[in-house]
Coordinates of C-alpha atoms and ligand atoms in Angstrom, one line a residue:
Chain A
M299 CA 0.0 0.1 -0.1
D300 CA 3.0 2.2 0.1
Q301 CA 2.4 3.7 -3.3
L302 CA -0.7 5.3 -2.1
G303 CA -0.3 9.1 -1.3
T304 CA 2.8 9.2 -3.6
T305 CA 3.1 10.7 -7.3
L306 CA 4.4 8.8 -10.0
R307 CA 7.5 11.0 -9.9
E308 CA 8.1 10.2 -6.2
L309 CA 7.8 6.5 -7.1
F310 CA 10.5 6.9 -9.8
E311 CA 12.8 8.7 -7.3
K312 CA 12.2 6.1 -4.6
R313 CA 13.5 3.5 -7.0
N314 CA 16.5 5.6 -7.9
L315 CA 15.3 5.8 -11.6
S316 CA 16.7 8.8 -13.4
R317 CA 14.6 11.8 -14.5
R318 CA 15.3 10.7 -18.1
T319 CA 13.5 7.4 -17.6
F320 CA 10.7 9.3 -16.0
L321 CA 10.4 11.7 -18.9
K322 CA 10.5 8.8 -21.4
T323 CA 7.7 7.1 -19.5
C324 CA 5.7 10.2 -19.8
A325 CA 6.3 10.4 -23.4
T326 CA 5.0 6.9 -23.9
L327 CA 2.1 7.6 -21.8
T328 CA 1.2 10.7 -23.9
A329 CA 1.2 8.5 -26.9
I330 CA -0.8 5.7 -25.6
L331 CA -3.5 8.2 -24.1
G332 CA -3.9 9.5 -27.7
L333 CA -2.8 13.0 -26.7
A334 CA -1.0 15.4 -29.0
P335 CA 2.8 15.7 -28.5
E336 CA 2.3 19.3 -27.0
M337 CA 0.5 17.7 -24.2
L338 CA 3.8 16.0 -23.0
Q339 CA 4.2 19.0 -20.5
D340 CA 0.7 18.5 -18.9
V341 CA 1.4 14.9 -18.6
V342 CA 4.8 15.5 -16.9
A343 CA 3.2 18.1 -14.6
A344 CA 0.4 15.8 -13.7
A345 CA 2.8 12.9 -13.0
E346 CA 4.7 15.1 -10.7
R347 CA 1.7 16.3 -8.6
K348 CA -1.3 13.9 -8.9
L349 CA -1.5 11.2 -6.3
L350 CA -1.8 7.7 -7.6
V351 CA -5.3 6.3 -7.6
P352 CA -5.8 3.0 -5.8
V353 CA -7.4 0.1 -8.0
I354 CA -9.5 -2.8 -6.7
W355 CA -9.8 -5.6 -9.4
L356 CA -12.6 -8.0 -9.0
H357 CA -12.8 -11.4 -10.7
G358 CA -16.2 -12.8 -11.8
H359 CA -17.3 -15.3 -14.3
E360 CA -14.3 -15.5 -16.5
C361 CA -11.1 -17.2 -17.7
T362 CA -8.4 -14.8 -16.3
G363 CA -7.4 -14.2 -19.9
C364 CA -7.5 -10.5 -19.3
D365 CA -5.0 -11.0 -16.5
E366 CA -2.8 -12.9 -18.8
T367 CA -2.8 -10.1 -21.4
L368 CA -2.2 -7.3 -18.7
L369 CA 0.8 -9.2 -17.5
R370 CA 2.0 -9.0 -21.0
S371 CA 1.5 -5.4 -21.5
Q372 CA 4.8 -3.8 -22.7
T373 CA 4.6 0.0 -22.7
P374 CA 4.7 0.6 -19.8
L375 CA 6.1 -2.6 -18.6
A376 CA 3.7 -4.8 -16.8
S377 CA 5.6 -5.0 -13.7
D378 CA 5.8 -1.2 -13.6
V379 CA 2.0 -0.8 -14.3
L380 CA 1.1 -3.3 -11.6
L381 CA 3.4 -2.5 -8.9
N382 CA 4.0 1.1 -9.3
M383 CA 1.8 3.1 -11.5
I384 CA -1.8 2.1 -10.8
S385 CA -1.3 0.8 -7.3
L386 CA -3.2 -2.4 -7.6
E387 CA -4.6 -2.8 -4.2
Y388 CA -6.7 -5.9 -4.4
M389 CA -6.5 -8.6 -7.3
D390 CA -7.3 -12.1 -6.1
V391 CA -5.1 -13.8 -8.8
L392 CA -2.0 -11.9 -8.3
A393 CA -2.0 -11.2 -4.6
A394 CA 0.5 -12.9 -2.4
A395 CA -1.9 -13.2 0.3
A396 CA -4.9 -15.5 0.2
G397 CA -8.1 -16.3 1.9
E398 CA -9.4 -14.3 4.8
P399 CA -6.4 -11.8 5.1
L400 CA -7.0 -10.9 1.6
E401 CA -10.6 -10.4 1.9
E402 CA -9.9 -8.4 5.0
H403 CA -7.5 -6.3 3.2
L404 CA -10.1 -5.7 0.5
Q405 CA -12.6 -4.4 3.2
Q406 CA -9.9 -2.2 4.6
V407 CA -9.1 -0.6 1.2
M408 CA -12.7 -0.1 0.4
Q409 CA -13.2 1.7 3.7
A410 CA -10.2 3.8 3.5
Y411 CA -10.6 5.1 0.0
K412 CA -14.4 5.2 -0.2
G413 CA -15.5 7.1 -3.1
R414 CA -11.9 7.4 -4.6
Y415 CA -10.8 4.1 -5.9
I416 CA -11.1 2.6 -9.4
L417 CA -13.0 -0.5 -9.5
A418 CA -11.8 -2.8 -12.4
V419 CA -14.1 -5.9 -13.0
E420 CA -13.2 -8.7 -15.0
G421 CA -15.8 -11.4 -15.9
A422 CA -19.6 -11.5 -16.3
V423 CA -22.2 -11.5 -13.3
P424 CA -24.2 -14.7 -13.1
L425 CA -27.5 -14.1 -11.8
E426 CA -29.2 -17.5 -12.0
A427 CA -30.1 -19.2 -8.7
D428 CA -29.2 -16.0 -6.7
G429 CA -25.7 -16.0 -8.3
I430 CA -24.3 -19.3 -6.8
Y431 CA -22.5 -20.0 -10.1
C432 CA -19.7 -17.8 -9.1
M433 CA -18.7 -17.6 -5.4
V434 CA -15.7 -15.5 -4.2
G435 CA -14.8 -15.6 -0.6
G436 CA -17.9 -17.5 0.3
K437 CA -20.3 -15.0 -1.1
P438 CA -22.0 -14.8 -4.5
F439 CA -19.9 -12.6 -6.9
V440 CA -22.9 -10.3 -7.5
E441 CA -22.9 -9.3 -3.9
N442 CA -19.1 -8.6 -3.8
L443 CA -19.8 -6.5 -6.9
R444 CA -22.5 -4.5 -5.4
Q445 CA -20.6 -3.8 -2.3
A446 CA -17.4 -2.8 -4.2
A447 CA -19.3 -0.7 -6.7
A448 CA -20.9 1.4 -4.0
G449 CA -17.8 3.1 -3.0
A450 CA -16.0 3.2 -6.4
A451 CA -15.4 6.5 -8.2
V452 CA -15.4 4.8 -11.7
I453 CA -15.9 1.3 -12.7
L454 CA -14.0 -0.3 -15.7
E455 CA -15.6 -3.2 -17.3
V456 CA -12.4 -5.0 -18.4
G457 CA -12.9 -7.4 -21.2
S458 CA -15.9 -8.5 -23.2
C459 CA -17.3 -10.6 -20.3
A460 CA -17.7 -7.7 -18.1
A461 CA -18.8 -5.5 -20.9
W462 CA -21.4 -7.5 -22.6
G463 CA -21.7 -10.9 -20.7
G464 CA -19.0 -12.7 -22.9
I465 CA -18.8 -16.5 -23.6
Q466 CA -20.7 -17.3 -20.5
A467 CA -23.8 -15.5 -21.9
A468 CA -23.6 -17.5 -25.1
K469 CA -26.9 -19.3 -25.9
P470 CA -28.6 -20.6 -24.0
N471 CA -26.8 -18.9 -21.2
P472 CA -27.6 -21.4 -18.4
T473 CA -26.1 -19.2 -15.6
K474 CA -27.9 -16.1 -16.8
S475 CA -24.7 -14.1 -17.0
V476 CA -25.0 -10.5 -17.6
S477 CA -22.5 -7.5 -18.1
V478 CA -21.6 -5.4 -15.1
S479 CA -23.6 -2.5 -16.2
D480 CA -26.7 -4.7 -16.3
V481 CA -26.3 -5.0 -12.5
I482 CA -24.8 -1.7 -11.4
H483 CA -26.6 1.5 -12.1
G484 CA -26.1 5.1 -11.5
K485 CA -22.2 4.8 -11.5
T486 CA -19.7 6.0 -14.1
I487 CA -18.9 2.9 -16.1
V488 CA -16.3 2.4 -18.8
K489 CA -16.4 -0.4 -21.2
I490 CA -13.1 -1.9 -22.2
P491 CA -14.3 -4.7 -24.3
G492 CA -12.1 -7.4 -26.0
C493 CA -11.4 -10.9 -25.5
P494 CA -8.9 -10.1 -24.2
P495 CA -8.7 -6.3 -24.4
I496 CA -5.4 -4.7 -25.4
P497 CA -3.4 -4.2 -22.2
E498 CA -2.2 -0.9 -23.2
V499 CA -5.7 0.3 -23.5
L500 CA -6.6 -0.7 -20.1
T501 CA -3.6 0.9 -18.5
G502 CA -4.1 3.9 -20.7
V503 CA -7.5 4.5 -19.3
I504 CA -6.3 4.2 -15.8
M505 CA -3.4 6.5 -16.3
H506 CA -5.6 8.9 -18.0
Y507 CA -7.9 9.0 -14.9
T508 CA -5.0 9.1 -12.6
L509 CA -3.2 12.1 -14.3
F510 CA -6.1 14.1 -15.3
G511 CA -8.8 13.2 -12.6
K512 CA -11.2 12.5 -15.2
L513 CA -12.0 9.9 -18.0
P514 CA -11.1 10.0 -21.6
P515 CA -13.9 10.9 -24.0
L516 CA -16.4 8.1 -24.3
D517 CA -18.6 6.9 -27.2
S518 CA -22.2 6.4 -26.9
V519 CA -21.9 3.0 -25.4
G520 CA -19.2 4.0 -23.0
R521 CA -16.0 2.9 -24.9
P522 CA -13.0 5.3 -24.7
K523 CA -13.1 6.9 -28.2
Q524 CA -9.4 7.0 -28.8
F525 CA -9.1 3.2 -28.6
Y526 CA -12.6 2.1 -30.0
G527 CA -13.4 4.9 -32.4
N528 CA -12.6 3.1 -35.5
R529 CA -13.4 -0.1 -37.3
I530 CA -10.3 -2.2 -37.8
H531 CA -11.4 -2.6 -41.4
D532 CA -10.8 1.1 -41.8
T533 CA -7.3 1.0 -40.5
C534 CA -6.4 -2.5 -42.0
Y535 CA -3.4 -2.5 -44.1
R536 CA -5.0 -5.2 -46.3
R537 CA -7.8 -2.7 -47.2
P538 CA -6.6 -2.0 -50.7
F539 CA -7.2 -5.7 -51.6
F540 CA -10.7 -5.4 -50.2
D541 CA -11.3 -2.4 -52.4
S542 CA -10.1 -4.1 -55.2
G543 CA -12.0 -7.2 -54.9
M544 CA -9.0 -9.4 -54.1
F545 CA -9.9 -12.0 -51.6
V546 CA -8.3 -14.9 -50.0
E547 CA -10.6 -17.9 -50.8
K548 CA -8.8 -20.7 -48.9
F549 CA -6.4 -20.4 -46.0
D550 CA -3.7 -22.0 -48.4
D551 CA -4.3 -20.4 -51.6
A552 CA -2.1 -18.1 -53.5
G553 CA -4.1 -15.0 -52.3
S554 CA -3.5 -16.1 -48.8
K555 CA 0.3 -16.0 -49.3
A556 CA 0.1 -12.8 -51.2
G557 CA -1.6 -11.2 -48.2
W558 CA -5.0 -10.4 -49.7
C559 CA -8.1 -9.4 -47.8
L560 CA -9.6 -11.9 -45.5
Y561 CA -13.1 -10.8 -45.9
K562 CA -14.4 -14.0 -47.4
M563 CA -12.7 -15.9 -44.7
G564 CA -15.1 -14.5 -42.3
C565 CA -13.3 -11.3 -41.3
R566 CA -15.6 -9.4 -38.9
A567 CA -13.2 -6.4 -38.8
P568 CA -15.7 -4.4 -40.8
E569 CA -17.8 -4.3 -37.6
A570 CA -14.9 -4.5 -35.1
Y571 CA -14.2 -1.3 -33.1
N572 CA -10.8 -1.8 -31.6
S573 CA -7.1 -0.8 -31.7
C574 CA -5.6 -3.9 -33.1
G575 CA -5.0 -2.3 -36.4
N576 CA -2.8 0.6 -35.1
M577 CA -1.7 -0.5 -31.6
R578 CA -1.3 -4.1 -32.3
W579 CA -0.3 -6.7 -29.8
W580 CA 2.9 -7.6 -28.0
N581 CA 4.6 -4.3 -28.3
G582 CA 3.3 -3.6 -31.7
L583 CA 4.4 -7.0 -33.1
S584 CA 1.3 -8.1 -34.8
Y585 CA -2.4 -8.7 -34.7
P586 CA -4.7 -11.5 -36.0
V587 CA -5.3 -10.1 -39.6
Q588 CA -1.6 -9.4 -40.0
S589 CA -0.9 -13.0 -39.0
G590 CA -3.4 -14.1 -41.6
A591 CA -6.4 -15.0 -39.4
P592 CA -9.8 -13.2 -40.0
C593 CA -10.9 -11.0 -37.0
V594 CA -13.7 -12.3 -34.9
A595 CA -14.6 -8.9 -33.6
C596 CA -13.9 -10.1 -30.1
G597 CA -14.8 -6.7 -28.5
A598 CA -18.3 -6.7 -30.1
N599 CA -21.5 -7.5 -28.2
N600 CA -22.6 -11.1 -29.0
F601 CA -19.7 -12.0 -31.1
W602 CA -19.7 -15.5 -29.5
D603 CA -22.9 -16.3 -30.9
Q604 CA -22.2 -15.3 -34.6
D605 CA -20.6 -18.4 -35.8
P606 CA -19.2 -19.9 -38.0
F607 CA -16.4 -17.5 -37.5
Y608 CA -14.7 -18.4 -40.8
E609 CA -17.7 -17.5 -42.9
R610 CA -19.1 -14.1 -43.8
L611 CA -22.7 -14.8 -42.9
P612 CA -23.9 -16.8 -39.8
G613 CA -25.4 -20.2 -40.7
I614 CA -29.1 -20.9 -40.8
P615 CA -29.7 -24.3 -39.1
V616 CA -31.5 -26.4 -41.7
P617 CA -32.1 -30.1 -40.5
Q618 CA -29.0 -32.2 -41.4
T619 CA -26.9 -29.3 -42.5
V620 CA -26.2 -25.7 -42.1
A621 CA -27.0 -23.4 -45.0
N622 CA -26.2 -19.8 -45.7
A623 CA -28.7 -17.0 -46.3
D624 CA -28.0 -16.6 -50.0
K625 CA -28.5 -20.4 -50.6
V626 CA -31.8 -20.4 -48.7
G627 CA -33.0 -17.2 -50.4
L628 CA -32.0 -18.5 -53.9
I629 CA -33.9 -21.8 -53.3
T630 CA -36.9 -20.0 -51.8
A631 CA -37.0 -17.6 -54.7
G632 CA -36.8 -20.5 -57.1
V633 CA -39.5 -22.5 -55.4
L634 CA -41.6 -19.2 -55.2
T635 CA -41.3 -18.6 -59.0
L636 CA -42.5 -22.2 -59.8
G637 CA -45.2 -21.8 -57.2
V638 CA -46.6 -18.6 -58.9
A639 CA -46.2 -20.1 -62.4
A640 CA -48.2 -23.0 -61.3
H641 CA -50.8 -20.8 -59.5
G642 CA -51.0 -18.7 -62.7
A643 CA -51.8 -21.8 -64.9
A644 CA -54.3 -23.0 -62.4
S645 CA -55.9 -19.4 -62.3
L646 CA -56.2 -19.5 -66.1
I647 CA -57.9 -22.9 -66.3
Q648 CA -60.3 -21.8 -63.6
S649 CA -61.2 -18.6 -65.3
K650 CA -61.7 -20.5 -68.7
K651 CA -63.9 -23.0 -66.9
H652 CA -65.9 -20.3 -65.2
A653 CA -66.2 -18.3 -68.5
A654 CA -67.5 -21.5 -70.3
E655 CA -70.0 -22.2 -67.6
E656 CA -71.3 -18.7 -67.8
E657 CA -71.8 -19.0 -71.5
E658 CA -73.6 -22.2 -71.0
K659 CA -75.8 -20.5 -68.4
A660 CA -76.5 -17.6 -70.8
K661 CA -77.4 -19.9 -73.7
E662 CA -79.7 -21.8 -71.4
D663 CA -81.4 -18.7 -70.3
E664 CA -81.9 -17.7 -73.7
K665 CA -83.9 -20.8 -74.5
Chain B
M44 CA -72.6 -12.7 -79.1
K45 CA -71.2 -11.4 -75.8
T46 CA -70.8 -7.7 -75.9
K47 CA -67.7 -6.2 -74.5
P48 CA -68.5 -4.8 -71.1
I49 CA -68.0 -1.0 -70.7
M50 CA -65.1 -0.3 -68.5
H51 CA -64.9 2.9 -66.1
G52 CA -61.5 4.4 -65.4
Y53 CA -60.5 5.4 -62.0
Y54 CA -57.5 7.7 -61.5
V55 CA -55.6 6.0 -58.8
F56 CA -51.7 6.8 -59.0
S57 CA -50.6 10.3 -58.9
P58 CA -47.5 11.2 -61.2
A59 CA -45.2 11.5 -58.3
T60 CA -46.0 8.0 -57.1
R61 CA -45.6 6.5 -60.6
L62 CA -42.3 8.1 -61.0
F63 CA -41.3 6.9 -57.5
H64 CA -42.4 3.4 -58.6
W65 CA -40.2 3.0 -61.5
N66 CA -37.4 4.6 -59.8
L67 CA -37.8 2.2 -57.0
V68 CA -37.7 -0.8 -59.5
I69 CA -34.3 0.4 -60.8
C70 CA -33.0 1.2 -57.5
I71 CA -34.1 -2.2 -55.8
F72 CA -32.5 -4.3 -58.5
L73 CA -29.3 -2.3 -58.4
L74 CA -29.3 -2.5 -54.7
F75 CA -30.2 -6.3 -54.5
F76 CA -27.6 -7.4 -57.0
T77 CA -24.6 -5.1 -55.8
G78 CA -25.6 -6.0 -52.3
L79 CA -25.3 -9.7 -53.1
Y80 CA -21.9 -9.1 -54.3
I81 CA -20.8 -7.1 -51.3
G82 CA -21.9 -9.8 -49.0
N83 CA -20.2 -12.6 -51.0
P84 CA -18.0 -11.2 -53.6
F85 CA -17.8 -14.0 -56.0
F86 CA -16.5 -12.3 -58.9
I87 CA -12.7 -11.9 -59.0
G88 CA -11.8 -9.7 -61.9
S89 CA -8.7 -8.3 -60.4
S90 CA -6.4 -11.3 -60.1
G91 CA -2.9 -10.7 -61.1
V92 CA -3.3 -6.9 -60.9
E93 CA -1.6 -4.8 -58.4
P94 CA -4.3 -3.3 -55.9
T95 CA -3.2 0.2 -56.9
Y96 CA -4.6 -0.3 -60.4
A97 CA -7.0 -3.0 -59.7
V98 CA -9.2 -0.6 -57.6
N99 CA -10.0 1.2 -60.9
N100 CA -11.5 -2.0 -62.5
L101 CA -15.0 -1.5 -63.6
L102 CA -16.2 -4.2 -61.2
S103 CA -13.9 -3.8 -58.3
M104 CA -15.4 -3.9 -54.8
E105 CA -14.9 -0.2 -54.5
N106 CA -17.0 0.5 -57.6
I107 CA -19.8 -1.9 -56.7
R108 CA -20.1 -0.5 -53.3
Y109 CA -20.2 2.9 -54.9
V110 CA -23.2 1.9 -57.1
H111 CA -24.8 0.3 -54.0
F112 CA -24.5 3.6 -52.0
L113 CA -25.3 5.8 -54.7
A114 CA -28.6 3.7 -55.4
G115 CA -29.4 3.8 -51.7
Y116 CA -29.1 7.6 -51.6
I117 CA -31.3 7.8 -54.6
L118 CA -34.0 5.6 -53.3
M119 CA -34.0 7.3 -49.9
A120 CA -34.4 10.8 -51.7
S121 CA -37.2 9.4 -53.9
L122 CA -39.1 8.8 -50.9
I123 CA -39.8 12.6 -51.0
L124 CA -41.7 12.1 -54.2
R125 CA -43.8 9.3 -52.5
L126 CA -44.5 11.5 -49.6
Y127 CA -45.6 14.3 -51.9
G128 CA -48.0 11.8 -53.6
F129 CA -49.2 10.7 -50.3
I130 CA -50.0 14.3 -49.1
T131 CA -51.6 15.6 -52.3
H132 CA -53.5 12.7 -53.8
K133 CA -56.1 10.4 -52.1
G134 CA -55.5 7.4 -54.3
D135 CA -51.8 7.3 -52.9
R136 CA -53.2 6.6 -49.6
L137 CA -54.7 3.2 -49.8
F138 CA -53.9 1.9 -46.3
P139 CA -54.7 -1.5 -44.9
K140 CA -57.5 -0.5 -42.7
F141 CA -57.3 -3.2 -40.1
W142 CA -59.9 -1.3 -38.1
T143 CA -62.7 -1.7 -40.6
R144 CA -64.9 -4.6 -41.3
G145 CA -64.4 -4.1 -45.0
Y146 CA -60.6 -4.9 -44.6
W147 CA -61.3 -8.2 -43.1
D148 CA -64.1 -9.1 -45.5
G149 CA -61.8 -8.3 -48.4
L150 CA -59.1 -10.3 -46.9
I151 CA -61.2 -13.4 -46.8
D152 CA -62.7 -12.8 -50.2
T153 CA -59.4 -12.4 -52.0
Q154 CA -57.7 -15.2 -50.1
L155 CA -60.6 -17.6 -51.1
H156 CA -60.3 -16.6 -54.7
Y157 CA -56.6 -17.1 -54.7
M158 CA -57.0 -20.6 -53.1
F159 CA -59.5 -21.3 -56.0
L160 CA -62.4 -21.6 -53.7
R161 CA -64.2 -18.8 -55.2
T162 CA -64.2 -18.1 -59.0
K163 CA -64.1 -14.4 -58.6
H164 CA -63.3 -11.7 -56.0
K165 CA -65.1 -8.4 -55.8
P166 CA -63.6 -5.4 -57.6
Y167 CA -61.3 -3.4 -55.6
L168 CA -59.2 -0.4 -56.2
R169 CA -56.7 -2.3 -54.0
N170 CA -57.6 -5.5 -52.2
S171 CA -56.8 -6.1 -48.6
L172 CA -54.1 -8.5 -49.4
A173 CA -52.3 -6.1 -51.6
R174 CA -52.8 -3.3 -49.3
T175 CA -51.1 -5.3 -46.6
G176 CA -48.4 -6.4 -48.8
Y177 CA -47.5 -2.9 -49.9
A178 CA -47.6 -1.6 -46.4
S179 CA -45.2 -4.2 -45.3
V180 CA -42.8 -3.7 -48.3
Y181 CA -42.6 0.0 -47.4
G182 CA -41.8 -1.1 -43.9
M183 CA -39.0 -3.3 -45.2
I184 CA -37.6 -0.7 -47.4
L185 CA -37.5 1.7 -44.5
L186 CA -35.8 -0.9 -42.4
E187 CA -33.3 -1.4 -45.2
G188 CA -32.7 2.4 -45.3
V189 CA -32.3 2.7 -41.5
T190 CA -29.9 -0.4 -41.2
G191 CA -28.0 0.5 -44.4
F192 CA -27.3 4.1 -43.2
A193 CA -26.6 2.9 -39.7
M194 CA -23.7 0.8 -41.1
Y195 CA -22.7 3.4 -43.8
A196 CA -22.5 6.3 -41.3
M197 CA -20.0 4.5 -39.3
I198 CA -17.3 5.2 -41.9
R199 CA -16.9 8.5 -40.0
P200 CA -17.6 7.4 -36.5
N201 CA -17.4 10.9 -35.3
G202 CA -19.4 12.5 -38.1
A203 CA -22.9 14.0 -37.6
G204 CA -24.6 11.0 -39.3
A205 CA -23.0 8.6 -37.0
Q206 CA -24.0 10.7 -34.0
M207 CA -27.6 10.5 -35.2
I208 CA -28.0 6.9 -36.4
N209 CA -25.3 4.9 -34.4
P210 CA -27.7 4.0 -31.7
V211 CA -29.5 1.8 -34.1
N212 CA -26.3 -0.5 -34.3
H213 CA -26.7 -1.0 -30.6
W214 CA -30.5 -1.5 -30.3
L215 CA -30.2 -4.3 -32.9
V216 CA -27.5 -6.1 -30.7
D217 CA -24.5 -4.9 -32.6
E218 CA -23.2 -3.9 -35.9
Y219 CA -22.8 -7.3 -37.3
M220 CA -26.4 -8.2 -36.5
V221 CA -27.2 -5.2 -38.5
H222 CA -25.5 -6.5 -41.6
V223 CA -27.3 -9.8 -41.1
I224 CA -30.7 -8.2 -40.8
H225 CA -30.0 -6.0 -43.8
H226 CA -29.1 -9.1 -45.8
Y227 CA -32.1 -11.0 -44.9
V228 CA -34.6 -8.2 -45.4
A229 CA -33.2 -7.7 -48.8
W230 CA -34.0 -11.3 -49.8
M231 CA -37.5 -10.8 -48.2
I232 CA -37.9 -7.8 -50.7
M233 CA -36.9 -10.1 -53.6
L234 CA -39.4 -12.6 -52.6
F235 CA -42.1 -9.9 -52.5
V236 CA -41.1 -8.7 -55.9
I237 CA -41.7 -12.2 -57.4
V238 CA -45.2 -12.4 -56.0
H239 CA -45.9 -8.8 -56.7
V240 CA -44.9 -9.1 -60.5
Y241 CA -47.0 -12.2 -60.8
M242 CA -50.0 -10.8 -59.0
V243 CA -50.0 -7.6 -61.3
F244 CA -49.8 -9.7 -64.5
R245 CA -52.3 -12.1 -63.2
A246 CA -54.7 -9.3 -62.5
D247 CA -54.2 -7.9 -65.8
V248 CA -55.0 -11.1 -67.5
M249 CA -57.9 -12.1 -65.4
E250 CA -59.6 -8.8 -64.8
K251 CA -58.4 -6.8 -67.8
G252 CA -58.2 -3.6 -65.6
G253 CA -54.9 -2.4 -66.9
E254 CA -53.1 -3.1 -63.7
T255 CA -49.6 -3.0 -65.4
S256 CA -50.4 0.1 -67.5
G257 CA -51.9 1.8 -64.5
M258 CA -48.4 2.4 -63.0
I259 CA -47.7 4.3 -66.1
S260 CA -50.9 6.1 -67.0
G261 CA -52.2 6.3 -63.4
R262 CA -55.6 4.8 -64.5
K263 CA -57.2 1.4 -63.6
F264 CA -60.4 0.2 -65.2
Y265 CA -63.3 -1.6 -63.9
E266 CA -66.6 -3.0 -65.2
E267 CA -68.3 -2.6 -61.8
E268 CA -67.6 0.1 -59.3
P269 CA -64.8 -1.0 -56.9
V270 CA -66.0 -1.8 -53.4
D271 CA -63.5 0.6 -51.8
H272 CA -64.1 3.5 -54.4
R273 CA -64.7 5.8 -51.6
D274 CA -60.9 5.8 -50.8
L275 CA -60.6 7.9 -54.0
G276 CA -62.9 10.5 -52.4
E277 CA -65.4 10.4 -55.3
Ligands
SF4_151 S1 -8.8 -8.3 -43.8 FE1 -10.5 -7.8 -42.7 S2 -10.1 -5.7 -41.9 FE2 -8.6 -6.1 -43.5 S3 -9.6 -5.2 -45.2 FE3 -10.1 -7.4 -45.3 S4 -12.1 -7.4 -44.3 FE4 -11.1 -5.5 -43.8
SF4_152 S1 -8.3 -8.5 -34.4 FE1 -10.5 -8.7 -34.0 S2 -10.8 -10.6 -32.7 FE2 -8.6 -10.0 -32.7 S3 -8.3 -9.1 -30.8 FE3 -8.6 -7.6 -32.4 S4 -10.9 -7.2 -32.3 FE4 -10.5 -9.1 -31.3

């Protein structure tokens, strides 16, 4: 807890890190936060003055994938982020303590920093059967969440599970998992979706709040604009192939080797709002589309139910097989055309018959 | 000898609506086929060409999308014509009047006829089945417009258009779902077109009322007074 009540600058001094290192870190932060280079001065000033904000990190219904990605965040280094910069006060999977002492510590932190801490939630909230499908510290997770949320300054929904419900919420959703914002109301909630989210995005949001005391600009569903403002498709370096109509047809064809567009392999990036295309993963090394795999839009609501992932349109379950919309449409149109033709023929016959009958009747009347 | 019956003309469609109708025909066909291509780009005309040049190919994705968007804009703009007709001309306002007895009687009457259980149906300016069909196709076209522009606007996520229409992308679960709905509704409109074209030709052959030419001249012809002639306000 010794980071609390200190500034970033003091932290660096305590560790005998040079001013140069401090300034470099600030420059990196400025870039991640999506701020203009002229803002560097403000970032430095804030890092010298602003006290670090304590972070409580809760785990619900999830796979700890988001922790894994956070540990691998590169700029700033994971160890730095975790131990120094964001002053993570409670995180069950990374804490050295366990059991009751840890839970007690959580209560203490919540008391001591009431109304001032950032609550990061990873994982969905199962509601079925009073929430017994996810128990933490002997209590349903939903209760822990409600308690921790009450005293939080802001809540971050880390990952697609917390933001939308995630894989646990996939049909038929037996545990009735929902997102954090479905349960918690009346609080400032930031969505940081992704499966997992890009770690720099998460630390970026936390640093933005720490340094400026407010959240970065959010879009209409509550995602930070600078990271979720664009479709990956619009920043994709394969885009020229898309516009030219040059598509990979199979994973091992010539187009795939030449790096053509993955649209026909099911690429969901035209609907994926994320930073993969410009920030990339693992210190800017690569991202799925670059590695030749179509994007599944893991940061989008309901992506888990929109299979098959390697086809453009989701399948329509027809008995015995799975068809696609165009095939079903074409067959229906064909059947319909035959149907109306048959109906037309029948109508003509009926009308002829009717006319003949009328004539017969008319003749009879004449007699 | 049977004498030819005397036909009376009724002025049903206003010029604005007729113009709108034929514009719709062109736009819907353009939209449907370019849309199919966008959903599943089956045609590869650009193999072996650098994308820098291939993008200028007549049938590149870029150009096909351009046609799609252009047709979409024209269709939406032409709704103004339809609105004008709707306001100024009574014949352009043939609603399905669910709340009247006549609507339900007509529905049964025409259905029995189409199922060959009745040799003839009564004369209508527009029968209940057609009224319902047209109302729902307008609904589908509007849905296509809304979902289409919801996706299109997101090219500029911070633009004014996106600010206005983006909520649609989230009401309908998420943007991918919007693509899917847009695609399915397009097929439904096409199925409507098949039935519609058939029904019009059928009416022309069976009732000789000039159903097809009506969309050009504006007039339909009847031997007897149509049941719903009051909808024209005469
Ligand atoms: S690979 Fe995906 S993101 Fe890139 S241009 Fe093709 S469809 Fe768009
Ligand atoms: S490329 Fe797509 S699927 Fe992959 S992490 Fe990014 S948003 Fe998720």
